[in-house]
PDB file of C-alpha atoms in Angstrom:
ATOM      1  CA  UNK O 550       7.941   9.020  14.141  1.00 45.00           C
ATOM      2  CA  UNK O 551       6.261   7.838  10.990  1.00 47.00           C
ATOM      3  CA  UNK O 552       7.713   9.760   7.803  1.00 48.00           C
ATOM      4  CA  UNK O 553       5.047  10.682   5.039  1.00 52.00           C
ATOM      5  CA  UNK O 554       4.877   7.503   2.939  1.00 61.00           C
ATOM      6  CA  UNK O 555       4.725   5.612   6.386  1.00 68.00           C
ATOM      7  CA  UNK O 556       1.666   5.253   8.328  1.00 75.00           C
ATOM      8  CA  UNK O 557       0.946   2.934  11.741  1.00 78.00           C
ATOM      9  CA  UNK O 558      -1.876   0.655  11.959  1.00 81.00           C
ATOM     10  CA  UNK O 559      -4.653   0.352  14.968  1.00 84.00           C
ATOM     11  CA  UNK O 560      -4.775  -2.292  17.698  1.00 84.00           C
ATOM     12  CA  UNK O 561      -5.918  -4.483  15.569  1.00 87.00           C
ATOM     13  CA  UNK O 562      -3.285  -4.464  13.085  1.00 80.00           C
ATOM     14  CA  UNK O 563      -5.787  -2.659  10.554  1.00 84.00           C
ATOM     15  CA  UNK O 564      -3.790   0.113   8.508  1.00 83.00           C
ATOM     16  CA  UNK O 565      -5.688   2.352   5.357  1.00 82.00           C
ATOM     17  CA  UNK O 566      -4.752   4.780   2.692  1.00 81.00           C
ATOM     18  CA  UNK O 567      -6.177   6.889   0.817  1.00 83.00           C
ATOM     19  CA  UNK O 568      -5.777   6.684  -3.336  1.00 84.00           C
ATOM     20  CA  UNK O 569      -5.828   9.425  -5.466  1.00 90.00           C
ATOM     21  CA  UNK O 570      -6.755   7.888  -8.628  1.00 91.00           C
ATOM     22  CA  UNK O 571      -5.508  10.610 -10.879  1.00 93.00           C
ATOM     23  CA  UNK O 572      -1.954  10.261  -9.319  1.00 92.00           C
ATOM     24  CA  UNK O 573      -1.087   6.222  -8.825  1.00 89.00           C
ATOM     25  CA  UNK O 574       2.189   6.110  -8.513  1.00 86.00           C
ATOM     26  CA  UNK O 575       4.545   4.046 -10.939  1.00 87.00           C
ATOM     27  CA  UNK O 576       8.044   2.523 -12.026  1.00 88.00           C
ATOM     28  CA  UNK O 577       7.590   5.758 -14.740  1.00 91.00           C
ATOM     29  CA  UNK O 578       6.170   8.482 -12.369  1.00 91.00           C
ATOM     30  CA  UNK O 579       2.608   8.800 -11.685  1.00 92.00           C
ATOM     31  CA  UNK O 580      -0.348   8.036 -13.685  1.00 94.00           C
ATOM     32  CA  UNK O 581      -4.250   8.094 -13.786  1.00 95.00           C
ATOM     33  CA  UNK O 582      -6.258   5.312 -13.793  1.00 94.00           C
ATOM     34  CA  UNK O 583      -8.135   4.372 -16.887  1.00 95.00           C
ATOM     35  CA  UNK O 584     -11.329   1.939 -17.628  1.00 95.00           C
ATOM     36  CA  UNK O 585     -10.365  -1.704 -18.347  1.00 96.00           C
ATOM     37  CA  UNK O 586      -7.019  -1.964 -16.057  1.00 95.00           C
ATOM     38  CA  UNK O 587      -6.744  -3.797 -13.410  1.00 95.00           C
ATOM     39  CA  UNK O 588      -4.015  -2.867 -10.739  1.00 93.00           C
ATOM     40  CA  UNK O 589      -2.760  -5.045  -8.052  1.00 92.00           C
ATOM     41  CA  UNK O 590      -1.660  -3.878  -4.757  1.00 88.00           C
ATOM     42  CA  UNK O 591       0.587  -5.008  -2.026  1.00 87.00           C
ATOM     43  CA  UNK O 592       1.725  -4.000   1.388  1.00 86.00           C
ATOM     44  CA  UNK O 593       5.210  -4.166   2.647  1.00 85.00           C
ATOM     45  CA  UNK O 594       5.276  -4.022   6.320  1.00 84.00           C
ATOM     46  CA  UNK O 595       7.797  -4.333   9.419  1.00 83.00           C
ATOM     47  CA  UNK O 596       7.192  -6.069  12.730  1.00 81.00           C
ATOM     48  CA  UNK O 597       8.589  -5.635  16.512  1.00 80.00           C
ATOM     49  CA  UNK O 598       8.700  -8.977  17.963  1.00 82.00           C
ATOM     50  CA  UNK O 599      10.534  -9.949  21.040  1.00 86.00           C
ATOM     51  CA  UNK O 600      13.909 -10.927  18.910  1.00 87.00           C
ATOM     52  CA  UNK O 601      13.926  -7.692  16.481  1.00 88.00           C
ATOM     53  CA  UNK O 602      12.397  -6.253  13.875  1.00 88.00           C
ATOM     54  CA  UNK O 603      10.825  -8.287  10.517  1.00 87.00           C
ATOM     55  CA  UNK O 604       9.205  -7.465   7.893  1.00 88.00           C
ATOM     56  CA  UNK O 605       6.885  -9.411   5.015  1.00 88.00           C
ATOM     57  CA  UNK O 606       4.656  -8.477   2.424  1.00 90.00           C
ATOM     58  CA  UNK O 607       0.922  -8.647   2.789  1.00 88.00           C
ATOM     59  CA  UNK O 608      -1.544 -10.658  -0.022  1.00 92.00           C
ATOM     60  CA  UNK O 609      -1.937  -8.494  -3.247  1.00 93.00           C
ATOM     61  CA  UNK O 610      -5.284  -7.624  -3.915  1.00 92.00           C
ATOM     62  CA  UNK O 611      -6.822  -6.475  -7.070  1.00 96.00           C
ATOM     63  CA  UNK O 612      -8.598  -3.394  -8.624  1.00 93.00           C
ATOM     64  CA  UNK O 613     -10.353  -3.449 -11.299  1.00 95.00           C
ATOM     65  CA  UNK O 614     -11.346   0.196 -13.325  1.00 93.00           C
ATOM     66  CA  UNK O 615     -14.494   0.871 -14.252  1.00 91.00           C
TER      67      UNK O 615
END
């Protein structure tokens, strides 16, 4: 069962989300996006393989505002 900041990904390892823009979420609490930042996001992740569970973090990727 996948709890609400969890989500699965298809059979091709493909996983999305949905960003509220007015709501990112922060060190501080949440905050809106404004012109002229530029984010950076990254995916932590876990993997079943035949000896256990791992986990890793996926390649950042950036946003810019506009």
């Amino acid at each position: 069962m996948l709890h609400d900041s969890e989500q699965g990904s298809d059979g091709l390892g493909r996983a999305s989300l949905r960003i509220d823009l007015t709501t990112l979420p922060t060190s501080m609490g949440s905050t809106a996006a404004a012109a002229g930042e530029s984010w950076y996001f990254q995916a932590w992740h876990r993997d079943r393989t035949d000896v256990g569970v791992t986990s890793g973090l996926s390649s950042a990727v950036q946003a810019n505002w506009q």
